[in-house]
mmCIF file of C-alpha atoms and ligand atoms in Angstrom:
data_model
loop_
_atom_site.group_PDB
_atom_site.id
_atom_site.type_symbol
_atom_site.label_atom_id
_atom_site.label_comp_id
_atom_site.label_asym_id
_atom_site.label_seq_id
_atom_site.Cartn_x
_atom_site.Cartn_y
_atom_site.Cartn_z
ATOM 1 C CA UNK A 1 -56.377 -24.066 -281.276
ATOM 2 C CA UNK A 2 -52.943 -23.857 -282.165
ATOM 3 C CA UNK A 3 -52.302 -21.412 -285.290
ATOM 4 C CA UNK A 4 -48.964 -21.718 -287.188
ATOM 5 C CA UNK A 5 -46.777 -19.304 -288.745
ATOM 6 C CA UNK A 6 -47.663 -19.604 -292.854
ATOM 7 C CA UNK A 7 -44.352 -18.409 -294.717
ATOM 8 C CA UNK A 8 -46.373 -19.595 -297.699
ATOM 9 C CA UNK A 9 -45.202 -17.740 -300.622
ATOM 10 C CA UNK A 10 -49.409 -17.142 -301.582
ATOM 11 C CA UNK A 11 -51.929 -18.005 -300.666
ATOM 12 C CA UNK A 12 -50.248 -16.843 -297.500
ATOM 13 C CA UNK A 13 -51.341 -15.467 -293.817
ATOM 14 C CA UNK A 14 -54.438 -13.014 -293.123
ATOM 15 C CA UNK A 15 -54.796 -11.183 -289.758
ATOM 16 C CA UNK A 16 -56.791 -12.934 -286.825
ATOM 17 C CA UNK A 17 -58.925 -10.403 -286.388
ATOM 18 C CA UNK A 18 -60.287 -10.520 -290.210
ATOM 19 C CA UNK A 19 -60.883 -13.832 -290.091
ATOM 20 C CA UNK A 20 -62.743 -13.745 -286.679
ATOM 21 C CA UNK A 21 -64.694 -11.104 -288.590
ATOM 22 C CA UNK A 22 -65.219 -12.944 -291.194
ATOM 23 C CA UNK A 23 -66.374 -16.051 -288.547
ATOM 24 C CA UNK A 24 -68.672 -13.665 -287.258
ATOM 25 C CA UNK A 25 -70.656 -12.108 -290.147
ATOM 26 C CA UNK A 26 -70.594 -15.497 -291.857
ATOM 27 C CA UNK A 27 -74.406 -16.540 -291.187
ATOM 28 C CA UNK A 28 -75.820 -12.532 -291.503
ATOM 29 C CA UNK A 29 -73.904 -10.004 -293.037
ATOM 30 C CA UNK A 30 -74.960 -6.676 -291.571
ATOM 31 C CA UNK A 31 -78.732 -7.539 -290.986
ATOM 32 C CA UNK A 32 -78.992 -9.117 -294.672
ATOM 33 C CA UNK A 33 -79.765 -12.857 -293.149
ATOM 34 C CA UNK A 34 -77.669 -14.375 -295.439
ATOM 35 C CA UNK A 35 -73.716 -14.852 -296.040
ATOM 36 C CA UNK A 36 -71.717 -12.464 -298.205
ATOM 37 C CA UNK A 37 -71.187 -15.920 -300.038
ATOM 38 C CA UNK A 38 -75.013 -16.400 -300.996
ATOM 39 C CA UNK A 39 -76.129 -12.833 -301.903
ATOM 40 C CA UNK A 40 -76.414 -11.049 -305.405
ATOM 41 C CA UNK A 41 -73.517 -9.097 -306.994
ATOM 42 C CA UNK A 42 -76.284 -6.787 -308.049
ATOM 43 C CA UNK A 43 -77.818 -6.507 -304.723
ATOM 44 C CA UNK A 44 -77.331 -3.200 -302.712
ATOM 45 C CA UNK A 45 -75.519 -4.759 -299.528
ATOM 46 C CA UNK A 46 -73.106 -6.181 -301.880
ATOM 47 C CA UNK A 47 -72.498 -3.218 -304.245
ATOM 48 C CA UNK A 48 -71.973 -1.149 -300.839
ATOM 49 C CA UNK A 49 -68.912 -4.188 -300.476
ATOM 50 C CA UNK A 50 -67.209 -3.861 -303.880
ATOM 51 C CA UNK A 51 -67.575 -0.087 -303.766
ATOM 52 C CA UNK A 52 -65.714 0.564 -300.494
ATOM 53 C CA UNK A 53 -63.406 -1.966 -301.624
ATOM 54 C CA UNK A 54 -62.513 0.313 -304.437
ATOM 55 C CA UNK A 55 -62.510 3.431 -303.045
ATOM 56 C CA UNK A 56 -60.837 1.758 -300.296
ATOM 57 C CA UNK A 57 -57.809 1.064 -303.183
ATOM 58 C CA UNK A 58 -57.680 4.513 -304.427
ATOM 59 C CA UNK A 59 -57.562 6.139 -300.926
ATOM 60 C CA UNK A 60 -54.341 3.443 -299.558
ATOM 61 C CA UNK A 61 -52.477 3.342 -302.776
ATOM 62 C CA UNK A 62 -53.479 7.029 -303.805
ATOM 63 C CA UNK A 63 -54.800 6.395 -307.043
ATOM 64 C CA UNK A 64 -54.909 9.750 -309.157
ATOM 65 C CA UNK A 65 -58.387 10.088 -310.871
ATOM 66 C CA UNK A 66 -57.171 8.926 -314.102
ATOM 67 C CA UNK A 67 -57.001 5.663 -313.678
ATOM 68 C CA UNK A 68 -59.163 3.028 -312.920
ATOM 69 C CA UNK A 69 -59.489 0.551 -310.714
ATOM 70 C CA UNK A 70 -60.715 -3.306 -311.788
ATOM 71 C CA UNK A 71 -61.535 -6.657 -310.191
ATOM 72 C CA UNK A 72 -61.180 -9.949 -311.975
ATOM 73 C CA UNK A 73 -60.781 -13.160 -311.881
ATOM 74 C CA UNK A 74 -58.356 -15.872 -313.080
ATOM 75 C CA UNK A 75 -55.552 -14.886 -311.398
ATOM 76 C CA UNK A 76 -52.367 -12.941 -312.219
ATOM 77 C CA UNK A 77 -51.705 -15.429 -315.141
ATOM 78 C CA UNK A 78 -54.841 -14.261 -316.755
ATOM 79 C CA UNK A 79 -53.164 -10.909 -317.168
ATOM 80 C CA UNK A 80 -50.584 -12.787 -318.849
ATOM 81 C CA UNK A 81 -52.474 -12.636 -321.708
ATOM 82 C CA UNK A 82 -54.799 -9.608 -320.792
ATOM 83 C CA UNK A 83 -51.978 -7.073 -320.695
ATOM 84 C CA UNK A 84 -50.903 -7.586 -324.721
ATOM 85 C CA UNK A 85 -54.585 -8.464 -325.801
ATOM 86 C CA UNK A 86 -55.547 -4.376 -324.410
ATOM 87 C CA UNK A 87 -51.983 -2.906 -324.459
ATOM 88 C CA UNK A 88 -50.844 -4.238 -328.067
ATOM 89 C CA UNK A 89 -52.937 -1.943 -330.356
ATOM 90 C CA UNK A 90 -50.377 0.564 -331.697
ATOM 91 C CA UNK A 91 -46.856 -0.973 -333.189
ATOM 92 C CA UNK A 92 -47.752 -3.901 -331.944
ATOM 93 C CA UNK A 93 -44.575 -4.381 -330.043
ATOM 94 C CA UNK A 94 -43.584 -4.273 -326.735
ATOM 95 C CA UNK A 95 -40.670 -4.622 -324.248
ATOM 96 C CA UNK A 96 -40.210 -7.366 -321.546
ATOM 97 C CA UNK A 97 -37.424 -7.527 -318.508
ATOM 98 C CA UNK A 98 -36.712 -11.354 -317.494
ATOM 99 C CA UNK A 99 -36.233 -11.270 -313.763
ATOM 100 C CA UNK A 100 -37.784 -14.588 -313.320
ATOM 101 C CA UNK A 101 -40.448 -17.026 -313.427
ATOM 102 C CA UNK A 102 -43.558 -15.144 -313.511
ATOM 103 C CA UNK A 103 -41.428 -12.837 -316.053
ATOM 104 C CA UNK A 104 -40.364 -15.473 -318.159
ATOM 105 C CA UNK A 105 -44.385 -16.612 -318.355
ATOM 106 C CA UNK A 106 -45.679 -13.434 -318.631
ATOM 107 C CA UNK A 107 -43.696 -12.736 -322.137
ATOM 108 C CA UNK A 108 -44.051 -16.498 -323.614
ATOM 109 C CA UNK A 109 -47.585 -15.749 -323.271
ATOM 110 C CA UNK A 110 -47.700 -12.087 -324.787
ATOM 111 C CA UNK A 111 -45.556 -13.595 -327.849
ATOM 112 C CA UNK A 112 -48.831 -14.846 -328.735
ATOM 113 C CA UNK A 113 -49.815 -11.609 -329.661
ATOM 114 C CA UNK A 114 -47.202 -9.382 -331.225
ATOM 115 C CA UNK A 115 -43.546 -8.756 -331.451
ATOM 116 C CA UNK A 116 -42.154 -8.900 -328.026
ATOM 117 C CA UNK A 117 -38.511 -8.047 -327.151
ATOM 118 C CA UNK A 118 -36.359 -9.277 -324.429
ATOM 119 C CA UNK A 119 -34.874 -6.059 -323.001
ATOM 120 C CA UNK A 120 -33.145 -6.766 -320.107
ATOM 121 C CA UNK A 121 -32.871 -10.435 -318.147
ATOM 122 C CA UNK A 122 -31.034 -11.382 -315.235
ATOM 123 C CA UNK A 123 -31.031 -14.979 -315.860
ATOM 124 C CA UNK A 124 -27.225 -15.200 -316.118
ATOM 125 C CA UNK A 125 -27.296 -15.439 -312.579
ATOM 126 C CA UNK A 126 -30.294 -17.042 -311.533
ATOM 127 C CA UNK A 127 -32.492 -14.052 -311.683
ATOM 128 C CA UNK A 128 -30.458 -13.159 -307.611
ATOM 129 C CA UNK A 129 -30.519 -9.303 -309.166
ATOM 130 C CA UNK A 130 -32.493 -6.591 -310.761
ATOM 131 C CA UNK A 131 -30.821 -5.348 -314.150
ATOM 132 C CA UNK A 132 -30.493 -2.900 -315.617
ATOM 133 C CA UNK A 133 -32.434 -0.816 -318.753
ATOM 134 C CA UNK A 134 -31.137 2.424 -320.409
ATOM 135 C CA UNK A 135 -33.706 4.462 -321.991
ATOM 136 C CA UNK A 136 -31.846 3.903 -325.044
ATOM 137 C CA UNK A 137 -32.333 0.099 -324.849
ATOM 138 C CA UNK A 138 -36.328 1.165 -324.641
ATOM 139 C CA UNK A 139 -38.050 0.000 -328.521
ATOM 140 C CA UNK A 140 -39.024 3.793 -329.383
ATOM 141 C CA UNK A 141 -43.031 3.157 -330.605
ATOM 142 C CA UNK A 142 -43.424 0.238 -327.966
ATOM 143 C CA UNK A 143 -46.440 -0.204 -327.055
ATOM 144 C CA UNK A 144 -45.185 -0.947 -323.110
ATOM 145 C CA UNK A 145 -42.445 -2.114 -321.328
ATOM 146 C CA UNK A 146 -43.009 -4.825 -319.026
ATOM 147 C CA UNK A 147 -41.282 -6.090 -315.278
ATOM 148 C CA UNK A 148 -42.407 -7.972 -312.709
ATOM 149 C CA UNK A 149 -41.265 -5.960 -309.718
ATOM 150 C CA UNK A 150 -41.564 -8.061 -307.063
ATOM 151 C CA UNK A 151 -39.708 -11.508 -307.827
ATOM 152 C CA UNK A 152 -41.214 -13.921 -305.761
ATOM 153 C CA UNK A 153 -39.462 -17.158 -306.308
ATOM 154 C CA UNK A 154 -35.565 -15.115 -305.864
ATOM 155 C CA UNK A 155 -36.787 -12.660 -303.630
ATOM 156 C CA UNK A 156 -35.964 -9.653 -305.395
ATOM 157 C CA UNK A 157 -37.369 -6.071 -306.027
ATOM 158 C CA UNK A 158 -36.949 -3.210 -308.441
ATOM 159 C CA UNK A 159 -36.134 -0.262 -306.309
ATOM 160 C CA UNK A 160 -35.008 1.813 -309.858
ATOM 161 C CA UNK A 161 -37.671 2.048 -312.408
ATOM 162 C CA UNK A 162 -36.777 1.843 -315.918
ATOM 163 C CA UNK A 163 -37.133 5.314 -317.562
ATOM 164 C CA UNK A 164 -39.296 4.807 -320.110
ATOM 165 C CA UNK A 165 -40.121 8.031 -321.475
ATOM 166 C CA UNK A 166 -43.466 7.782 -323.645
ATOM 167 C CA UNK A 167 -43.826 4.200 -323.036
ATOM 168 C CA UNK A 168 -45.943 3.221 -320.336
ATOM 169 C CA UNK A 169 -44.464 0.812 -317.504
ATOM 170 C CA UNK A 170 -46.478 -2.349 -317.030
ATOM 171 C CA UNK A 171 -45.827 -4.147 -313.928
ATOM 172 C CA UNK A 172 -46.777 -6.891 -312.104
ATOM 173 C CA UNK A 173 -46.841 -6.138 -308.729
ATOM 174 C CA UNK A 174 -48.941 -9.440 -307.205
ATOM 175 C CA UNK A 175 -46.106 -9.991 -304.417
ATOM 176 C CA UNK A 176 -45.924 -6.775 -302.647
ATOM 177 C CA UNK A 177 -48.927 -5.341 -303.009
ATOM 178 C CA UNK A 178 -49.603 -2.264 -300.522
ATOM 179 C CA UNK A 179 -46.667 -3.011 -298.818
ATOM 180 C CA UNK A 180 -45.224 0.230 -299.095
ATOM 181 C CA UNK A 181 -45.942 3.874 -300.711
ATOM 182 C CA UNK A 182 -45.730 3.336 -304.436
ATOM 183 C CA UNK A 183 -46.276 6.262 -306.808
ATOM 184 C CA UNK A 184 -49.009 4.942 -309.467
ATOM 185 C CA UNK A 185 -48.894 7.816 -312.082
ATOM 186 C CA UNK A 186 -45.216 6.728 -312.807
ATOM 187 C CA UNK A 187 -47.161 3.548 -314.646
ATOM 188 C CA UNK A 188 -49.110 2.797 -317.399
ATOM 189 C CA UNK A 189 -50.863 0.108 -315.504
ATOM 190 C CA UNK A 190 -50.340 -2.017 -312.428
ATOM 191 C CA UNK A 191 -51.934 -5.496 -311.435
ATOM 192 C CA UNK A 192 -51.461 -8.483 -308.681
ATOM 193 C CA UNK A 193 -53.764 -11.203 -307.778
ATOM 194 C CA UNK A 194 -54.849 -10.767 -304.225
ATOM 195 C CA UNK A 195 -53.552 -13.877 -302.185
ATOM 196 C CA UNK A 196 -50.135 -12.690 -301.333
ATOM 197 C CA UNK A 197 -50.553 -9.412 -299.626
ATOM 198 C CA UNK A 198 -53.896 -8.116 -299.486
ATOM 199 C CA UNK A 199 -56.435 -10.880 -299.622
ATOM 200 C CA UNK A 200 -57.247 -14.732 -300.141
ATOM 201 C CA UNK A 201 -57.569 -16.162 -303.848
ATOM 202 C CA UNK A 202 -59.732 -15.587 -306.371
ATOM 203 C CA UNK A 203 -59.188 -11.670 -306.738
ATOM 204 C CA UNK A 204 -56.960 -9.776 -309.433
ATOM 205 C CA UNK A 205 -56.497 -5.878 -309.119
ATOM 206 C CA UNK A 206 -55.628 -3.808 -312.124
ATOM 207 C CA UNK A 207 -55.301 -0.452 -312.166
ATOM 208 C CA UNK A 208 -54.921 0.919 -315.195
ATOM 209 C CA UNK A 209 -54.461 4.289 -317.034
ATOM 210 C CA UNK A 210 -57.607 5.541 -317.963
ATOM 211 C CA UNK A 211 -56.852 6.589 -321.601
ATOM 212 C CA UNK A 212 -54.851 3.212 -322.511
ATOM 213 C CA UNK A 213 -58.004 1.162 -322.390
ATOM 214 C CA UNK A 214 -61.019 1.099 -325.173
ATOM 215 C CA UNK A 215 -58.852 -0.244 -327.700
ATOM 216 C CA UNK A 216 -58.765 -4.265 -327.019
ATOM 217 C CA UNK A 217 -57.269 -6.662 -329.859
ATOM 218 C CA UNK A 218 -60.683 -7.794 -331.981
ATOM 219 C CA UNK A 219 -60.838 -10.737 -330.551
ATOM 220 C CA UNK A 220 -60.125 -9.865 -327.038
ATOM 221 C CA UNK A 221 -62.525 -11.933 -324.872
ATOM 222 C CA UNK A 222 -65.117 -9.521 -323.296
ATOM 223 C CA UNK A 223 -64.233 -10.400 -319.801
ATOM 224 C CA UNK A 224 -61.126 -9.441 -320.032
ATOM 225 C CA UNK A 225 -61.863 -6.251 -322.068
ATOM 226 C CA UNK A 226 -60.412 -3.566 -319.598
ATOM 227 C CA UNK A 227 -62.533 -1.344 -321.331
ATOM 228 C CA UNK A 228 -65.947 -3.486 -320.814
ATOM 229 C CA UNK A 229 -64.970 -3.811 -317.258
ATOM 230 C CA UNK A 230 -64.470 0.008 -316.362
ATOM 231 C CA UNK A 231 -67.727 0.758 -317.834
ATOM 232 C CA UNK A 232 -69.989 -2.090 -316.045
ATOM 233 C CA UNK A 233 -67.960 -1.285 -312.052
ATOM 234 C CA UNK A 234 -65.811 -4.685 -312.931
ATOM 235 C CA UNK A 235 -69.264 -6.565 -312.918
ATOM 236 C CA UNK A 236 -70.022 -7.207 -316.351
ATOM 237 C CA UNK A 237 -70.374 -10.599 -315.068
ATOM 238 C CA UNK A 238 -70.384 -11.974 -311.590
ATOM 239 C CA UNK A 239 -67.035 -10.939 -310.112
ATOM 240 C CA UNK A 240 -65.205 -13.145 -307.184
ATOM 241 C CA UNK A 241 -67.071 -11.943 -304.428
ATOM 242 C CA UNK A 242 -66.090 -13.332 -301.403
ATOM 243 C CA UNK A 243 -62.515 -12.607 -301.984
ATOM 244 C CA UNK A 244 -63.563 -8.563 -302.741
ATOM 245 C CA UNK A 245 -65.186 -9.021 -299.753
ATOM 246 C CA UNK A 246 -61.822 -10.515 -297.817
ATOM 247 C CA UNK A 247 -59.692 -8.026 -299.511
ATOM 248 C CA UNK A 248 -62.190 -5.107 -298.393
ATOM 249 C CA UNK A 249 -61.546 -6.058 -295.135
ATOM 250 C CA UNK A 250 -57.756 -6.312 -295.874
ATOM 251 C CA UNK A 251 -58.110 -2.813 -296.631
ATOM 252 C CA UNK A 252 -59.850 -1.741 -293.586
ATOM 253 C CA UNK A 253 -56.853 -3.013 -291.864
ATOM 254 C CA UNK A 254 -54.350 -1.497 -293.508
ATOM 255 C CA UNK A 255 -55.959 1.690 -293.159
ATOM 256 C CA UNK A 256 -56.310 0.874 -289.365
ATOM 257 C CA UNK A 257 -52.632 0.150 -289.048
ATOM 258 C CA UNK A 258 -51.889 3.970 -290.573
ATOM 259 C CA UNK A 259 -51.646 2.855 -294.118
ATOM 260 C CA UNK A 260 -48.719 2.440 -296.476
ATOM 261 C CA UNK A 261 -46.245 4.441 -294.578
ATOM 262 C CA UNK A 262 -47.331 2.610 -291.464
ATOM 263 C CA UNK A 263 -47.095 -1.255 -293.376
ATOM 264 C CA UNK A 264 -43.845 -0.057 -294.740
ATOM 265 C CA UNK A 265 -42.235 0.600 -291.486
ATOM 266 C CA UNK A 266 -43.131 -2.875 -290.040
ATOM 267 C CA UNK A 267 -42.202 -4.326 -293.299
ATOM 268 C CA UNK A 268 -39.052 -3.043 -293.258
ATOM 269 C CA UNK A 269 -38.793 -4.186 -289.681
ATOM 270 C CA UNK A 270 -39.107 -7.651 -290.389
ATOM 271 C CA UNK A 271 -37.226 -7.861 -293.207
ATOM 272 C CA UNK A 272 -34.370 -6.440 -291.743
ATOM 273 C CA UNK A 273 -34.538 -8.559 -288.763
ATOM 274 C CA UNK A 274 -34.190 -11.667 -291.408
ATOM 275 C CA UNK A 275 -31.358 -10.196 -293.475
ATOM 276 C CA UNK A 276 -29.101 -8.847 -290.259
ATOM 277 C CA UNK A 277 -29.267 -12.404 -288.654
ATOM 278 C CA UNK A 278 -28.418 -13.689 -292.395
ATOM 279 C CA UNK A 279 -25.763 -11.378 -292.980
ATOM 280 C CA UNK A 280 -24.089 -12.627 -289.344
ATOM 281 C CA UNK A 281 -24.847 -15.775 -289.661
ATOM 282 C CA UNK A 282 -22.479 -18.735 -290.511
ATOM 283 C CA UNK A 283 -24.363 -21.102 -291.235
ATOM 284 C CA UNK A 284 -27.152 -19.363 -293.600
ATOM 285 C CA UNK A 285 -26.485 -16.970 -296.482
ATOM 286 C CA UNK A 286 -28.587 -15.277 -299.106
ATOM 287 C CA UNK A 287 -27.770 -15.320 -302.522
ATOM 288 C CA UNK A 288 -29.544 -11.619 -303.760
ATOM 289 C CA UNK A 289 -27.537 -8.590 -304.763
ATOM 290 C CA UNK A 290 -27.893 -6.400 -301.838
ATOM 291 C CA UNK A 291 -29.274 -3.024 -302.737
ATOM 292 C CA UNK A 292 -32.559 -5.790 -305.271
ATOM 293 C CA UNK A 293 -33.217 -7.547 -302.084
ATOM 294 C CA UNK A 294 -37.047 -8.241 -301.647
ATOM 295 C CA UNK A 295 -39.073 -6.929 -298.635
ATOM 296 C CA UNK A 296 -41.284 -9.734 -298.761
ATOM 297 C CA UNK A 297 -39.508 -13.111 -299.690
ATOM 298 C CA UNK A 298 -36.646 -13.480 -298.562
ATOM 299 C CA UNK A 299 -34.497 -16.523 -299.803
ATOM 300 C CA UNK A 300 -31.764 -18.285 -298.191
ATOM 301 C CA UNK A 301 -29.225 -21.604 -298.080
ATOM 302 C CA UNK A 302 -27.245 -23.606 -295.780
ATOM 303 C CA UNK A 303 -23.909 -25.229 -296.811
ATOM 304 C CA UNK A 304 -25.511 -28.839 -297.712
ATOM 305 C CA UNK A 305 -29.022 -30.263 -299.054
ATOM 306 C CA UNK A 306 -28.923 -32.157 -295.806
ATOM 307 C CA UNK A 307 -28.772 -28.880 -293.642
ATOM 308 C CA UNK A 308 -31.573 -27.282 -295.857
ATOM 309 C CA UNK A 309 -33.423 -30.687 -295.397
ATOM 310 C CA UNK A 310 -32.829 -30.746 -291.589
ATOM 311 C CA UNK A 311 -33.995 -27.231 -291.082
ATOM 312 C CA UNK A 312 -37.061 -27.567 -293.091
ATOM 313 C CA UNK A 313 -38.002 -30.671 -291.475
ATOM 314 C CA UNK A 314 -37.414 -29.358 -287.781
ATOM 315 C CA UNK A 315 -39.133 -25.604 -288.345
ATOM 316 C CA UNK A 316 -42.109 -27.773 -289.669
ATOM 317 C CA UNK A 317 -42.247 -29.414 -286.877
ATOM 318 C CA UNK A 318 -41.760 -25.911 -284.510
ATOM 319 C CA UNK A 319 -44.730 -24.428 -286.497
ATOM 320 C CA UNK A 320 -42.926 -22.462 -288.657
ATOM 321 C CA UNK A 321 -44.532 -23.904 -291.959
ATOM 322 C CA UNK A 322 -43.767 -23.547 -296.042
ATOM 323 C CA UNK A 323 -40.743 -22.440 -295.574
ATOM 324 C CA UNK A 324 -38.850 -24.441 -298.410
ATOM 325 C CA UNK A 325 -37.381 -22.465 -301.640
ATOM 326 C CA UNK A 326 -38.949 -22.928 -304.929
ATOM 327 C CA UNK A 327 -38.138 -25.778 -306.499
ATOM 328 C CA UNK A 328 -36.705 -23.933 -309.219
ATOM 329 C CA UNK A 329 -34.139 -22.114 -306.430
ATOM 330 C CA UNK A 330 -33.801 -24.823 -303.652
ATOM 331 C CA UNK A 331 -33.024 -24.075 -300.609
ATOM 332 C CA UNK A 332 -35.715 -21.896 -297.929
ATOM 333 C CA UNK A 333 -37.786 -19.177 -298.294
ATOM 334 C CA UNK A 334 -39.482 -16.803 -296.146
ATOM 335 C CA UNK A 335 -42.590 -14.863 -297.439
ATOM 336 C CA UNK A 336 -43.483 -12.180 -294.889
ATOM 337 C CA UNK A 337 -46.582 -10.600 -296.728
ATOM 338 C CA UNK A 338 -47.972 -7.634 -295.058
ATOM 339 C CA UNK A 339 -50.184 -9.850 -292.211
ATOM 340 C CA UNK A 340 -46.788 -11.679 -291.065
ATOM 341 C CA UNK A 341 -46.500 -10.096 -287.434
ATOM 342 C CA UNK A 342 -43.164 -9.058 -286.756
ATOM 343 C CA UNK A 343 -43.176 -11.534 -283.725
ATOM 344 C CA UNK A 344 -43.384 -14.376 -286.681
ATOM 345 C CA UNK A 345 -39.933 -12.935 -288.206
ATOM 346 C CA UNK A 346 -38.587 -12.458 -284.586
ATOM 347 C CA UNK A 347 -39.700 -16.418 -283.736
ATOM 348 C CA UNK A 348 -38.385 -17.797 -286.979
ATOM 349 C CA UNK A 349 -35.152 -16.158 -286.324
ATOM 350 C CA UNK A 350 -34.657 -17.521 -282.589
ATOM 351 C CA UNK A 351 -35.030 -20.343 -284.349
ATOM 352 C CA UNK A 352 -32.667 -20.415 -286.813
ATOM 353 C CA UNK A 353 -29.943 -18.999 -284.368
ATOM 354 C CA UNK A 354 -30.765 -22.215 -282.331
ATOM 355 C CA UNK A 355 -30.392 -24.613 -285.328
ATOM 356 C CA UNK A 356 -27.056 -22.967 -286.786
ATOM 357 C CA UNK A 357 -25.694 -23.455 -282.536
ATOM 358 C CA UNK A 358 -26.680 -26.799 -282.682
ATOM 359 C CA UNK A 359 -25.612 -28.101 -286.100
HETATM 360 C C1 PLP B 401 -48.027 -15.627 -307.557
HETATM 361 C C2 PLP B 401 -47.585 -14.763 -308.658
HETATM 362 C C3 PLP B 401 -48.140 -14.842 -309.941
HETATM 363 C C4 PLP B 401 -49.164 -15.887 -310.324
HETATM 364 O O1 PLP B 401 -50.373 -15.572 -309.770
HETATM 365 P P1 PLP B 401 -51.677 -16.469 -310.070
HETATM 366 O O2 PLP B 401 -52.727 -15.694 -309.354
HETATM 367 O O3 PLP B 401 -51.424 -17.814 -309.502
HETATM 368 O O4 PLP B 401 -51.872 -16.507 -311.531
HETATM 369 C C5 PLP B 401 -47.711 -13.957 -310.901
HETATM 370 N N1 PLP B 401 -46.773 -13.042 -310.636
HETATM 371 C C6 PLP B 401 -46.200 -12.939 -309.416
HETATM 372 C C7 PLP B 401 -45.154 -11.900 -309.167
HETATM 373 C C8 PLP B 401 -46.586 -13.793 -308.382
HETATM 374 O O5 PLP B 401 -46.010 -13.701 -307.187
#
């Protein structure tokens, strides 16, 4: 069996072991004679899943008790909508920071529903930095201000919050994900689908403040009522369960690694390996202001469209797979989500020192 190395920006990489786990208790979960596929999302064995998967979430990430912690499904892009439909009940307003793509969708959809300003963007320069957003710039009675904090497509992170005073942060954190330490009560609410960092498809998180819910736009469907989820344990309906189930045992293996300060350090690891061979290399470069520079995807160029072409083509062929750039962006892209192993980064980089001697 010969496994590749999946720089796939999501769905992207789990660990071995999970999915030899997963192998394993595929026929009989835990004694239950059937798959965690087949059984009821009102059954015991499976409420003793989406439980631990939850308290699972607020032990990692250190969720204070005030907020609450929700599954869904649809994906991030659901939440495009769902954010505004539950968060635009007072002035009706709210702020948005273009950093890119998943910015740029998130507040063409939430136009739909009130008067949304454009507070900050970084498209001037192809989203390659974080701007920036005075307090002052903040709309006084908004109802949130909104950033995507992990970039995926330009590989870019916002290491300085906004200061938003009254106005709860929203942010869409679906591309780093427990990756690091990340300090919850400084948002309003926080939400990712799963299949980047911490899980296959299917899955959205949201964690949300508990006293911002219960007041949903009228015609708010009730799925997506934050609300109506909190109050029925996300399963108002059935909820995605495999992929709880995956991301459960995500969990278990974060915690098994030493948890966030533990993911951090080996994130850090391998992006730093990327970015010192970049920095030193002359052949490769990467367009991202230094001090917005993503831990997780990691962009970068050679001189010519042939070159980019070329390397593509030849790391494909070395197992080093999805690397290409968005085709917004161009050029390559390493993700290195959270179940990368640093030997993966290490690899990648051999190889790239090879290609840049040899071309
Ligand atoms: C992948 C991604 C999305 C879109 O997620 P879907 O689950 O496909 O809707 C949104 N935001 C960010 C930051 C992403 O990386």
């Amino acid at each position: 069996m010969a496994r590749v190395y999946n720089f796939s920006a999501g769905p992207s990489m789990l660990p071995e072991s999970i999915l030899n786990r997963a192998a394993a208790e595929m026929l009989d979960y835990e004694g239950s004679g059937q798959s965690v596929m087949e059984m009821s999302h009102r059954s015991k064995v499976y409420e003793g899943i989406i439980f631990a998967a939850r308290d699972l979430f607020r032990k990692i990430l250190n969720v204070p008790e005030d907020y609450e912690i929700l599954f869904f499904q649809g994906g991030a892009s659901l939440q495009f909508a769902g954010i505004p439909m539950n968060l635009l009940n007072g002035s009706g307003k709210a702020d948005y920071a273009l950093t890119g793509q998943f910015a740029t969708k998130a507040y063409n959809e939430a136009k739909k529903y009130g008067e949304i300003k454009v507070v900050a963007s970084s498209k001037d320069k192809n989203f390659t930095y974080i701007p920036k957003i005075a307090q002052a710039q903040v709309t006084p009675n908004a109802d949130y201000l909104y950033i995507c904090m992990n970039n995926t497509i330009y590989g870019t992170i916002w290491r300085d919050l906004p200061q938003t005073g009254n106005v709860p942060l929203v942010a869409d954190i679906s591309s780093c994900f427990l990756s690091e330490p990340m300090d919850v009560s400084q948002f309003g609410l926080i939400y990712g689908g799963a299949q980047k960092n911490i899980g296959p498809a299917g899955l959205t998180v949201v964690i949300v403040r508990k006293d911002l819910m219960g007041k949903a736009l009228p015609y708010t469907p009730t799925v997506m009522d934050y609300k109506v989820m909190a109050d029925n344990d996300s399963m108002y309906n059935t909820p995605p369960c495999y992929a709880i189930y995956m991301c459960k045992l995500m969990l278990e293996w974060i915690e098994g690694i030493g948890g966030l300060e533990a993911i951090k350090a080996r994130n850090l690891k391998k992006s730093s390996i990327l970015y010192d061979f970049l920095d030193s290399s002359q052949m490769f470069g990467n367009p991202v202001v230094k001090e917005d520079r993503s831990m997780m995807n990691v962009t970068f160029v050679a001189p010519t469209e042939e070159l980019n072409e070329k390397f593509i083509k030849e790391a494909t062929a070395a197992g080093f797979v999805n690397l290409k750039g968005h085709r917004s962006v161009g050029g390559m892209r390493a993700s290195i989500y959270n179940a990368m192993p640093i030997e993966g980064v290490e690899k990648l980089v051999d190889f790239m020192a090879t290609f840049e001697r040899r071309n």
